[in-house]
Amino acid sequence: MHHAANDLAEPQRYRAVTRSTVTRTPQWELVPRELQEAIMVVSAVLPFRTNEYVMRELIDWERVPEDPIYQLTFVQPGMLKPEDYAAMARLLRAGAGKAELRATADRIRLRLNPHPAGQLTHNVPQLDGRRLPGMQHKYRETVLLFPSQGQTCHAYCTFCFRWAQFVGMDEIKFQSPSTRDLVDYLAVHPEVSDVLITGGDPLVMRTKALRTIIEPLLSDELAHVQDIRLGTKSVAYWPQRYVTDPDADELLRLFERVVASGRHLAVMGHYSHPVELETPMAQEAVRRIRSTGAELRMQSPLIRHVNDDPEAWAQLWRTGVRLGAVPYYMFVERDTGPKHYFEMPLVRAWETFREAYRQVSGLARTVRGPSMSAFPGKVLVDGVAEVRGEQVLCLQFLQARDPSWVRRPFFAKADPDATWLGDLVPAFGEKQFFFERGPAGVPRSVRRLAVVGQ
Ligand SMILES: *Cc1c(COP(=O)(O)O)cnc(C)c1O
Ligand code: SF4
């Protein structure tokens, strides 16, 4: 890795690196032969996209394939089941045609649970009986917005559950609501204090497009909308967005206008590993974001092979605090895509969190986790305890479909292999968790579901 001294002065053009261009990058020959083949085989099924900045500055090619950012951005052989891998490798070697490749790829994709359900039919807000696409209103005080122009990323994370969308398999195409609909909806929902603009990555949008979404939120009519968040990986994958992109300054002026309106603007930076904050460009992006009066927070999932290391988290949080990014959430990886490669048991996730948490000062202990974004709500794994001889997992909702569930402790059998809420059974011989009871209860069948959102 080298961090060139003139990084900050010289505008760099964003250049995506994909399956068809990766072989022309200077780093390609540093990839061992069998890994080169693996990249070609797996990316015939799962989309892959990175960029020159990530390749040049964040990946240590001497540590490939173990390098965490390599794992985060390059597809890995273990992401396909051995029989699927073999089938695809055979086709490629035999020089199979496009149609045959596509059919096999789709067959494999369908088995990877491409649809983290619960997102299309639930939580879609309505205005005058009309469903508003591209929005989600699950927790009383927060509306999520998925602008259609923000449905891609500067690089794809290998664990991303939106891959079905990226390969065009998913019928879930988020359309933006019209500005009018968005404003009208918020105007009649005074309980909404937070609007969270997410994606994909909304910061792939040009500032001009972002402005058409954000500026209407600043009207007097929407004084109850106090907090605006932008969920983004750009701070890690393309910090140039805030520094040298042609409309970077215009973006910062937009941030300043939000702050000047008396609102809280938070950039929710999806930092996965401390190396993402090491480059001068990344640090300059933090400085520039903060100079506008916006807050920067950090959140990301715990991913095997990427950041399943308490030291990495502790360092990430410490660096964040020092530079001005507030640690916010550690998430549990969702139940979709090549989860078998990336998932971690809940008990181990809690151990990793705890080992990291106990190394940092109180200033970094603003972080909460590990947290599952499950259908009934965000469930925090508090840890394992022994109660009258039974090993139990202590849990609580940080957010819930029903606000009365929040912060009510509940208990599951401490199953060391469970990786998601749906794997858990109630402790103490109970038949149901409290949130499954009664008419408002969430039935067991949907507990399995992961949901879109943060
Ligand atoms: C996490 C999340 C939010 C925001 O929750 P906070 O606890 O305020 O960060 C909002 N909507 C959905 C669907 C979420 O998953
Ligand atoms: S930044 Fe988020 S949406 Fe984009 S690829 Fe990574 S996980 Fe997916």
Short mmCIF file of C-alpha atoms and ligand atoms in Angstrom, two decimals:
data_model
loop_
_atom_site.label_atom_id
_atom_site.label_comp_id
_atom_site.label_asym_id
_atom_site.label_seq_id
_atom_site.Cartn_x
_atom_site.Cartn_y
_atom_site.Cartn_z
CA MET A 1 0.00 0.00 0.00
CA HIS A 2 1.27 3.43 -0.69
CA HIS A 3 -0.30 6.70 0.25
CA ALA A 4 0.91 9.20 -2.31
CA ALA A 5 1.65 12.63 -0.94
CA ASN A 6 -0.18 14.41 -3.74
CA ASP A 7 -3.39 12.41 -3.20
CA LEU A 8 -5.34 15.34 -1.89
CA ALA A 9 -4.30 17.86 -4.51
CA GLU A 10 -4.87 15.82 -7.61
CA PRO A 11 -8.42 15.08 -8.65
CA GLN A 12 -8.79 11.36 -9.28
CA ARG A 13 -11.35 10.06 -11.64
CA TYR A 14 -13.56 7.32 -10.32
CA ARG A 15 -12.86 4.11 -12.22
CA ALA A 16 -14.84 1.01 -11.49
CA VAL A 17 -13.10 -2.34 -11.71
CA THR A 18 -15.33 -5.24 -12.69
CA ARG A 19 -15.12 -8.78 -14.00
CA SER A 20 -14.39 -7.50 -17.49
CA THR A 21 -11.74 -4.92 -16.54
CA VAL A 22 -9.95 -6.47 -13.56
CA THR A 23 -7.50 -8.38 -15.77
CA ARG A 24 -6.12 -5.07 -17.07
CA THR A 25 -5.28 -3.67 -13.62
CA PRO A 26 -1.64 -3.62 -12.47
CA GLN A 27 -2.61 -5.65 -9.38
CA TRP A 28 -4.06 -8.58 -11.32
CA GLU A 29 -0.72 -10.32 -11.75
CA LEU A 30 -0.20 -10.20 -8.00
CA VAL A 31 -3.21 -12.48 -7.61
CA PRO A 32 -2.21 -16.16 -7.52
CA ARG A 33 -3.41 -18.11 -10.57
CA GLU A 34 -5.95 -20.29 -8.83
CA LEU A 35 -7.48 -17.21 -7.21
CA GLN A 36 -7.73 -15.50 -10.57
CA GLU A 37 -9.75 -18.44 -11.78
CA ALA A 38 -11.89 -18.35 -8.65
CA ILE A 39 -12.70 -14.67 -9.22
CA MET A 40 -13.85 -15.43 -12.77
CA VAL A 41 -15.93 -18.46 -11.70
CA VAL A 42 -17.66 -16.88 -8.70
CA SER A 43 -18.28 -13.53 -10.37
CA ALA A 44 -20.12 -15.32 -13.15
CA VAL A 45 -22.77 -15.87 -10.43
CA LEU A 46 -22.34 -13.05 -7.92
CA PRO A 47 -21.70 -9.49 -9.02
CA PHE A 48 -18.38 -7.95 -8.25
CA ARG A 49 -17.31 -4.34 -8.49
CA THR A 50 -14.50 -2.46 -6.89
CA ASN A 51 -12.48 0.60 -7.89
CA GLU A 52 -8.92 1.75 -8.39
CA TYR A 53 -8.72 3.58 -5.05
CA VAL A 54 -9.76 0.49 -3.10
CA MET A 55 -7.28 -1.65 -5.03
CA ARG A 56 -4.38 0.76 -4.75
CA GLU A 57 -4.80 2.12 -1.24
CA LEU A 58 -6.81 -0.27 0.89
CA ILE A 59 -5.70 -3.75 -0.15
CA ASP A 60 -2.34 -5.13 0.90
CA TRP A 61 -1.62 -7.43 -2.04
CA GLU A 62 1.03 -9.33 -0.13
CA ARG A 63 -1.67 -10.52 2.23
CA VAL A 64 -4.10 -11.68 -0.45
CA PRO A 65 -6.37 -13.62 -0.08
CA GLU A 66 -6.53 -13.03 3.70
CA ASP A 67 -6.42 -9.24 3.39
CA PRO A 68 -9.72 -7.98 4.88
CA ILE A 69 -10.52 -5.46 2.14
CA TYR A 70 -9.73 -8.06 -0.51
CA GLN A 71 -12.25 -10.31 1.25
CA LEU A 72 -14.71 -7.44 1.43
CA THR A 73 -14.59 -6.51 -2.25
CA PHE A 74 -13.40 -9.54 -4.25
CA VAL A 75 -15.58 -12.60 -4.62
CA GLN A 76 -14.19 -15.66 -2.87
CA PRO A 77 -14.24 -19.34 -3.87
CA GLY A 78 -16.01 -20.27 -0.62
CA MET A 79 -18.98 -18.06 -1.50
CA LEU A 80 -20.33 -20.83 -3.74
CA LYS A 81 -21.10 -24.35 -2.58
CA PRO A 82 -18.43 -26.75 -3.94
CA GLU A 83 -20.86 -28.40 -6.39
CA ASP A 84 -22.01 -25.03 -7.75
CA TYR A 85 -18.44 -23.84 -8.05
CA ALA A 86 -17.49 -26.99 -9.94
CA ALA A 87 -20.46 -26.67 -12.30
CA MET A 88 -19.64 -23.06 -13.17
CA ALA A 89 -15.91 -23.75 -13.52
CA ARG A 90 -16.70 -26.62 -15.92
CA LEU A 91 -18.91 -24.42 -18.09
CA LEU A 92 -16.33 -21.64 -18.27
CA ARG A 93 -13.52 -24.03 -19.15
CA ALA A 94 -15.66 -25.57 -21.88
CA GLY A 95 -16.30 -22.10 -23.29
CA ALA A 96 -20.07 -22.32 -22.79
CA GLY A 97 -22.27 -19.70 -24.41
CA LYS A 98 -23.94 -16.74 -22.73
CA ALA A 99 -27.38 -18.32 -22.43
CA GLU A 100 -26.07 -21.47 -20.79
CA LEU A 101 -23.92 -19.50 -18.36
CA ARG A 102 -26.83 -17.28 -17.42
CA ALA A 103 -29.17 -20.23 -16.85
CA THR A 104 -26.71 -21.96 -14.55
CA ALA A 105 -25.91 -18.71 -12.73
CA ASP A 106 -29.62 -18.00 -12.15
CA ARG A 107 -30.22 -21.51 -10.87
CA ILE A 108 -27.41 -21.10 -8.30
CA ARG A 109 -28.56 -17.59 -7.38
CA LEU A 110 -32.09 -18.74 -6.62
CA ARG A 111 -30.74 -21.15 -4.02
CA LEU A 112 -28.91 -18.29 -2.27
CA ASN A 113 -32.09 -16.72 -0.90
CA PRO A 114 -31.99 -13.64 -3.08
CA HIS A 115 -35.02 -12.01 -1.47
CA PRO A 116 -34.61 -10.92 2.10
CA ALA A 117 -38.34 -10.80 2.47
CA GLY A 118 -40.63 -8.64 4.46
CA GLN A 119 -39.61 -5.57 2.57
CA LEU A 120 -42.06 -5.38 -0.28
CA THR A 121 -45.31 -6.09 1.45
CA HIS A 122 -44.57 -4.57 4.84
CA ASN A 123 -43.77 -1.09 6.00
CA VAL A 124 -44.47 0.57 2.66
CA PRO A 125 -46.17 3.82 3.55
CA GLN A 126 -49.44 4.89 1.99
CA LEU A 127 -50.78 8.27 1.07
CA ASP A 128 -54.51 8.56 0.35
CA GLY A 129 -54.64 4.80 -0.15
CA ARG A 130 -51.75 4.85 -2.61
CA ARG A 131 -48.57 2.89 -1.82
CA LEU A 132 -45.47 5.04 -1.92
CA PRO A 133 -42.59 3.21 -3.53
CA GLY A 134 -39.00 3.73 -2.46
CA MET A 135 -39.97 4.46 1.13
CA GLN A 136 -40.25 2.42 4.27
CA HIS A 137 -41.82 3.42 7.57
CA LYS A 138 -41.26 0.68 10.10
CA TYR A 139 -40.30 2.47 13.30
CA ARG A 140 -42.56 5.28 14.36
CA GLU A 141 -40.05 8.11 14.32
CA THR A 142 -37.99 7.14 11.26
CA VAL A 143 -38.75 7.01 7.54
CA LEU A 144 -36.28 5.34 5.19
CA LEU A 145 -35.88 6.58 1.67
CA PHE A 146 -34.31 4.58 -1.17
CA PRO A 147 -33.70 6.97 -4.06
CA SER A 148 -33.70 5.06 -7.34
CA GLN A 149 -30.52 6.78 -8.54
CA GLY A 150 -28.75 5.60 -5.40
CA GLN A 151 -29.20 1.88 -5.97
CA THR A 152 -25.59 1.05 -6.66
CA CYS A 153 -22.27 1.48 -4.85
CA HIS A 154 -18.71 2.69 -5.49
CA ALA A 155 -17.69 -0.92 -4.85
CA TYR A 156 -19.82 -3.89 -3.86
CA CYS A 157 -19.32 -5.55 -0.52
CA THR A 158 -19.04 -9.29 -1.03
CA PHE A 159 -21.63 -9.93 1.68
CA CYS A 160 -24.15 -7.47 0.28
CA PHE A 161 -27.72 -8.74 0.30
CA ARG A 162 -28.63 -6.38 -2.53
CA TRP A 163 -26.76 -8.50 -5.08
CA ALA A 164 -30.02 -9.83 -6.50
CA GLN A 165 -30.83 -6.26 -7.41
CA PHE A 166 -27.37 -5.68 -8.82
CA VAL A 167 -27.60 -8.70 -11.15
CA GLY A 168 -31.07 -7.70 -12.24
CA MET A 169 -32.85 -10.74 -10.75
CA ASP A 170 -34.80 -8.90 -8.19
CA GLU A 171 -38.15 -7.39 -8.96
CA ILE A 172 -37.44 -5.05 -6.08
CA LYS A 173 -36.54 -1.94 -7.94
CA PHE A 174 -36.81 0.90 -5.57
CA GLN A 175 -38.42 3.85 -7.21
CA SER A 176 -38.13 7.20 -5.59
CA PRO A 177 -41.36 8.73 -4.47
CA SER A 178 -41.96 12.11 -6.05
CA THR A 179 -40.80 15.04 -3.98
CA ARG A 180 -44.44 16.05 -3.64
CA ASP A 181 -45.47 12.65 -2.25
CA LEU A 182 -42.56 12.57 0.15
CA VAL A 183 -43.33 16.02 1.52
CA ASP A 184 -47.09 15.34 1.69
CA TYR A 185 -46.52 12.08 3.54
CA LEU A 186 -44.19 13.66 6.08
CA ALA A 187 -46.49 16.63 6.54
CA VAL A 188 -49.26 14.37 7.83
CA HIS A 189 -46.88 12.30 9.99
CA PRO A 190 -45.70 14.64 12.71
CA GLU A 191 -44.35 11.63 14.64
CA VAL A 192 -41.52 11.32 12.11
CA SER A 193 -38.44 13.12 13.39
CA ASP A 194 -35.87 11.25 11.28
CA VAL A 195 -35.47 10.73 7.57
CA LEU A 196 -32.79 8.25 6.64
CA ILE A 197 -31.67 8.35 3.02
CA THR A 198 -30.11 5.07 2.08
CA GLY A 199 -29.49 2.78 -0.92
CA GLY A 200 -27.37 1.09 -2.30
CA ASP A 201 -25.47 4.23 -1.63
CA PRO A 202 -27.13 7.64 -2.05
CA LEU A 203 -23.69 9.25 -2.34
CA VAL A 204 -23.23 7.70 -5.79
CA MET A 205 -25.74 10.38 -6.78
CA ARG A 206 -24.49 13.69 -8.00
CA THR A 207 -25.02 16.56 -5.60
CA LYS A 208 -27.61 18.09 -7.90
CA ALA A 209 -29.81 14.98 -7.63
CA LEU A 210 -29.29 14.70 -3.88
CA ARG A 211 -30.34 18.32 -3.51
CA THR A 212 -33.73 17.66 -5.06
CA ILE A 213 -34.39 15.15 -2.27
CA ILE A 214 -32.89 16.97 0.69
CA GLU A 215 -33.89 20.58 0.10
CA PRO A 216 -37.66 19.98 0.23
CA LEU A 217 -37.15 18.39 3.67
CA LEU A 218 -35.95 21.73 4.97
CA SER A 219 -39.26 23.50 4.47
CA ASP A 220 -41.03 25.08 7.45
CA GLU A 221 -43.94 22.76 6.88
CA LEU A 222 -41.65 19.88 7.92
CA ALA A 223 -40.23 21.43 11.07
CA HIS A 224 -40.80 18.11 12.88
CA VAL A 225 -38.23 16.43 10.61
CA GLN A 226 -35.24 17.22 12.78
CA ASP A 227 -32.68 14.65 11.78
CA ILE A 228 -31.52 13.76 8.30
CA ARG A 229 -29.21 10.81 7.85
CA LEU A 230 -27.27 9.65 4.82
CA GLY A 231 -26.31 5.97 4.96
CA THR A 232 -23.16 5.54 2.89
CA LYS A 233 -20.09 3.44 2.21
CA SER A 234 -18.52 6.22 0.13
CA VAL A 235 -16.49 7.53 3.09
CA ALA A 236 -14.55 4.26 2.94
CA TYR A 237 -14.71 3.25 -0.74
CA TRP A 238 -14.55 6.67 -2.43
CA PRO A 239 -13.74 9.46 0.05
CA GLN A 240 -12.92 11.61 -2.99
CA ARG A 241 -16.68 12.19 -3.07
CA TYR A 242 -16.14 14.79 -0.32
CA VAL A 243 -12.72 16.07 -1.36
CA THR A 244 -11.84 16.13 -5.07
CA ASP A 245 -14.96 15.14 -7.03
CA PRO A 246 -16.12 18.01 -9.25
CA ASP A 247 -19.22 18.54 -7.08
CA ALA A 248 -17.58 17.80 -3.70
CA ASP A 249 -17.66 21.45 -2.64
CA GLU A 250 -21.26 21.80 -3.73
CA LEU A 251 -22.05 18.74 -1.58
CA LEU A 252 -20.46 20.34 1.46
CA ARG A 253 -22.47 23.52 0.85
CA LEU A 254 -25.62 21.38 0.82
CA PHE A 255 -24.60 19.86 4.17
CA GLU A 256 -24.09 23.37 5.54
CA ARG A 257 -27.57 24.40 4.44
CA VAL A 258 -29.11 21.44 6.30
CA VAL A 259 -27.20 22.37 9.44
CA ALA A 260 -28.10 26.05 9.04
CA SER A 261 -31.78 25.06 8.93
CA GLY A 262 -31.34 23.96 12.55
CA ARG A 263 -31.41 20.25 11.77
CA HIS A 264 -29.09 17.42 12.66
CA LEU A 265 -27.31 15.98 9.64
CA ALA A 266 -25.61 12.64 10.17
CA VAL A 267 -23.49 10.82 7.64
CA MET A 268 -23.83 7.19 8.66
CA GLY A 269 -20.48 5.90 7.43
CA HIS A 270 -20.33 2.17 6.78
CA TYR A 271 -16.78 1.58 7.95
CA SER A 272 -15.90 -2.11 8.13
CA HIS A 273 -12.23 -2.03 9.03
CA PRO A 274 -9.73 0.48 10.46
CA VAL A 275 -7.64 0.44 7.28
CA GLU A 276 -10.49 2.36 5.61
CA LEU A 277 -9.66 5.32 7.85
CA GLU A 278 -5.91 5.19 7.35
CA THR A 279 -5.46 7.03 4.07
CA PRO A 280 -4.97 10.80 3.94
CA MET A 281 -7.93 10.95 1.55
CA ALA A 282 -10.25 9.16 3.99
CA GLN A 283 -9.13 11.39 6.84
CA GLU A 284 -9.58 14.50 4.75
CA ALA A 285 -13.12 13.37 3.91
CA VAL A 286 -13.89 13.07 7.63
CA ARG A 287 -12.44 16.51 8.26
CA ARG A 288 -14.42 18.09 5.43
CA ILE A 289 -17.70 16.44 6.45
CA ARG A 290 -17.24 17.57 10.04
CA SER A 291 -16.32 21.09 8.95
CA THR A 292 -19.88 21.54 7.68
CA GLY A 293 -21.37 20.89 11.11
CA ALA A 294 -22.60 17.46 10.05
CA GLU A 295 -22.00 14.51 12.34
CA LEU A 296 -20.30 11.37 11.17
CA ARG A 297 -21.25 8.04 12.74
CA MET A 298 -19.97 4.59 12.01
CA GLN A 299 -21.87 1.35 11.62
CA SER A 300 -21.30 -1.96 9.84
CA PRO A 301 -21.87 -5.67 10.10
CA LEU A 302 -19.56 -8.17 11.71
CA ILE A 303 -18.31 -10.34 8.86
CA ARG A 304 -16.23 -13.49 9.05
CA HIS A 305 -12.94 -13.09 7.12
CA VAL A 306 -13.30 -9.29 7.13
CA ASN A 307 -13.60 -7.98 10.67
CA ASP A 308 -14.10 -11.02 12.92
CA ASP A 309 -11.35 -9.63 15.07
CA PRO A 310 -11.89 -7.62 18.26
CA GLU A 311 -8.62 -5.73 17.75
CA ALA A 312 -9.84 -4.44 14.38
CA TRP A 313 -13.09 -3.15 15.90
CA ALA A 314 -11.35 -1.56 18.87
CA GLN A 315 -8.96 0.20 16.54
CA LEU A 316 -11.77 1.28 14.23
CA TRP A 317 -13.75 2.80 17.10
CA ARG A 318 -10.68 4.47 18.63
CA THR A 319 -9.64 5.97 15.30
CA GLY A 320 -13.21 7.05 14.68
CA VAL A 321 -13.41 8.86 18.00
CA ARG A 322 -10.07 10.56 17.39
CA LEU A 323 -11.01 11.77 13.91
CA GLY A 324 -14.61 12.64 14.76
CA ALA A 325 -16.72 9.63 13.76
CA VAL A 326 -19.01 8.38 16.50
CA PRO A 327 -19.27 4.56 16.90
CA TYR A 328 -22.95 3.65 16.46
CA TYR A 329 -23.89 0.05 15.55
CA MET A 330 -22.25 -3.32 15.04
CA PHE A 331 -24.69 -5.43 13.03
CA VAL A 332 -25.11 -9.17 12.67
CA GLU A 333 -24.81 -10.39 9.06
CA ARG A 334 -28.19 -11.07 7.46
CA ASP A 335 -29.80 -14.26 6.35
CA THR A 336 -29.29 -14.01 2.60
CA GLY A 337 -26.79 -14.52 -0.20
CA PRO A 338 -23.52 -16.31 0.53
CA LYS A 339 -24.22 -16.13 4.25
CA HIS A 340 -22.61 -19.51 4.87
CA TYR A 341 -19.27 -17.91 4.04
CA PHE A 342 -19.65 -14.77 6.11
CA GLU A 343 -21.93 -15.54 9.03
CA MET A 344 -20.92 -15.81 12.65
CA PRO A 345 -22.82 -17.47 15.48
CA LEU A 346 -24.55 -14.95 17.74
CA VAL A 347 -22.60 -16.10 20.77
CA ARG A 348 -19.30 -15.53 18.97
CA ALA A 349 -20.51 -12.18 17.67
CA TRP A 350 -21.24 -11.13 21.24
CA GLU A 351 -17.80 -12.35 22.39
CA THR A 352 -16.12 -10.36 19.62
CA PHE A 353 -18.12 -7.24 20.48
CA ARG A 354 -17.35 -7.57 24.16
CA GLU A 355 -13.64 -8.13 23.64
CA ALA A 356 -13.48 -5.01 21.49
CA TYR A 357 -15.71 -2.93 23.76
CA ARG A 358 -13.73 -3.59 26.88
CA GLN A 359 -10.56 -2.26 25.22
CA VAL A 360 -11.91 1.20 24.48
CA SER A 361 -12.74 4.18 26.63
CA GLY A 362 -16.22 5.37 27.35
CA LEU A 363 -16.07 7.77 24.42
CA ALA A 364 -16.20 4.82 22.02
CA ARG A 365 -18.85 2.97 24.04
CA THR A 366 -21.57 4.82 22.22
CA VAL A 367 -21.53 1.74 20.00
CA ARG A 368 -24.30 -0.84 20.38
CA GLY A 369 -24.28 -4.41 19.20
CA PRO A 370 -24.24 -6.99 18.02
CA SER A 371 -27.67 -6.15 16.62
CA MET A 372 -29.89 -8.11 14.23
CA SER A 373 -32.17 -6.16 11.90
CA ALA A 374 -34.90 -8.78 12.05
CA PHE A 375 -38.55 -8.62 11.09
CA PRO A 376 -39.91 -7.77 14.57
CA GLY A 377 -37.19 -5.16 15.09
CA LYS A 378 -33.57 -4.58 15.89
CA VAL A 379 -32.58 -7.21 18.42
CA LEU A 380 -29.49 -6.67 20.54
CA VAL A 381 -27.54 -9.67 21.83
CA ASP A 382 -26.65 -8.67 25.37
CA GLY A 383 -24.76 -11.86 26.09
CA VAL A 384 -24.80 -15.28 27.70
CA ALA A 385 -25.76 -15.72 31.33
CA GLU A 386 -26.43 -18.70 33.52
CA VAL A 387 -29.82 -18.64 35.19
CA ARG A 388 -30.59 -21.47 37.59
CA GLY A 389 -28.30 -23.84 35.76
CA GLU A 390 -29.55 -22.95 32.27
CA GLN A 391 -27.32 -21.16 29.79
CA VAL A 392 -29.40 -18.38 28.29
CA LEU A 393 -28.87 -15.69 25.70
CA CYS A 394 -30.08 -12.31 26.96
CA LEU A 395 -31.70 -10.19 24.27
CA GLN A 396 -33.59 -6.94 23.91
CA PHE A 397 -35.13 -4.78 21.21
CA LEU A 398 -33.36 -1.53 20.34
CA GLN A 399 -36.10 -0.80 17.83
CA ALA A 400 -39.38 -2.64 17.45
CA ARG A 401 -42.47 -2.70 15.29
CA ASP A 402 -44.32 -2.10 18.53
CA PRO A 403 -42.52 0.61 20.52
CA SER A 404 -43.67 -0.97 23.81
CA TRP A 405 -41.29 -3.90 23.13
CA VAL A 406 -38.20 -1.70 23.21
CA ARG A 407 -35.67 -2.45 25.95
CA ARG A 408 -37.72 -5.29 27.40
CA PRO A 409 -35.26 -8.08 28.18
CA PHE A 410 -36.05 -11.58 26.89
CA PHE A 411 -34.23 -14.87 26.93
CA ALA A 412 -33.39 -17.65 24.52
CA LYS A 413 -31.57 -20.91 24.95
CA ALA A 414 -27.89 -20.18 24.42
CA ASP A 415 -27.46 -22.21 21.24
CA PRO A 416 -23.81 -21.81 20.23
CA ASP A 417 -24.64 -22.45 16.55
CA ALA A 418 -27.55 -20.01 16.19
CA THR A 419 -26.75 -17.21 13.76
CA TRP A 420 -30.11 -15.42 13.54
CA LEU A 421 -33.19 -14.67 15.59
CA GLY A 422 -35.09 -17.39 13.70
CA ASP A 423 -32.69 -20.05 14.99
CA LEU A 424 -33.43 -19.22 18.62
CA VAL A 425 -35.95 -20.88 20.94
CA PRO A 426 -37.21 -19.37 24.18
CA ALA A 427 -35.39 -20.25 27.39
CA PHE A 428 -37.00 -21.76 30.52
CA GLY A 429 -39.22 -24.11 28.50
CA GLU A 430 -41.47 -21.29 27.28
CA LYS A 431 -43.38 -21.92 24.05
CA GLN A 432 -43.11 -18.43 22.61
CA PHE A 433 -41.19 -15.22 22.91
CA PHE A 434 -43.28 -12.38 24.32
CA PHE A 435 -43.45 -10.62 20.95
CA GLU A 436 -45.00 -13.70 19.35
CA ARG A 437 -48.03 -13.66 21.63
CA GLY A 438 -51.35 -11.94 21.14
CA PRO A 439 -53.00 -10.48 18.07
CA ALA A 440 -50.16 -8.00 17.48
CA GLY A 441 -47.57 -10.74 17.87
CA VAL A 442 -45.12 -11.61 15.15
CA PRO A 443 -45.55 -15.26 14.14
CA ARG A 444 -42.55 -17.55 14.31
CA SER A 445 -42.47 -18.07 10.54
CA VAL A 446 -41.45 -14.48 9.90
CA ARG A 447 -38.83 -14.34 12.61
CA ARG A 448 -36.50 -15.96 10.07
CA LEU A 449 -36.68 -12.97 7.83
CA ALA A 450 -34.00 -10.42 7.52
CA VAL A 451 -35.13 -7.05 6.33
CA VAL A 452 -33.84 -4.35 4.15
CA GLY A 453 -32.79 -1.20 5.91
CA GLN A 454 -29.93 -0.46 8.25
C1 LIG B 1 -32.19 0.78 11.99
C2 LIG B 1 -33.35 1.25 11.32
C3 LIG B 1 -33.81 2.54 11.50
C4 LIG B 1 -33.07 3.53 12.38
O1 LIG B 1 -33.03 3.10 13.71
P1 LIG B 1 -32.18 3.92 14.77
O2 LIG B 1 -32.20 3.06 16.00
O3 LIG B 1 -32.84 5.24 14.95
O4 LIG B 1 -30.79 4.04 14.22
C5 LIG B 1 -34.96 2.91 10.86
N1 LIG B 1 -35.66 2.07 10.07
C6 LIG B 1 -35.27 0.82 9.89
C7 LIG B 1 -36.09 -0.10 9.04
C8 LIG B 1 -34.09 0.34 10.49
O5 LIG B 1 -33.70 -0.91 10.28
S1 SF4 B 2 -22.19 -0.42 0.74
FE1 SF4 B 2 -24.05 -1.42 1.46
S2 SF4 B 2 -25.41 -1.51 -0.31
FE2 SF4 B 2 -23.33 -1.08 -1.06
S3 SF4 B 2 -22.47 -3.05 -1.56
FE3 SF4 B 2 -21.85 -2.60 0.52
S4 SF4 B 2 -23.44 -3.55 1.80
FE4 SF4 B 2 -24.25 -3.39 -0.27
#
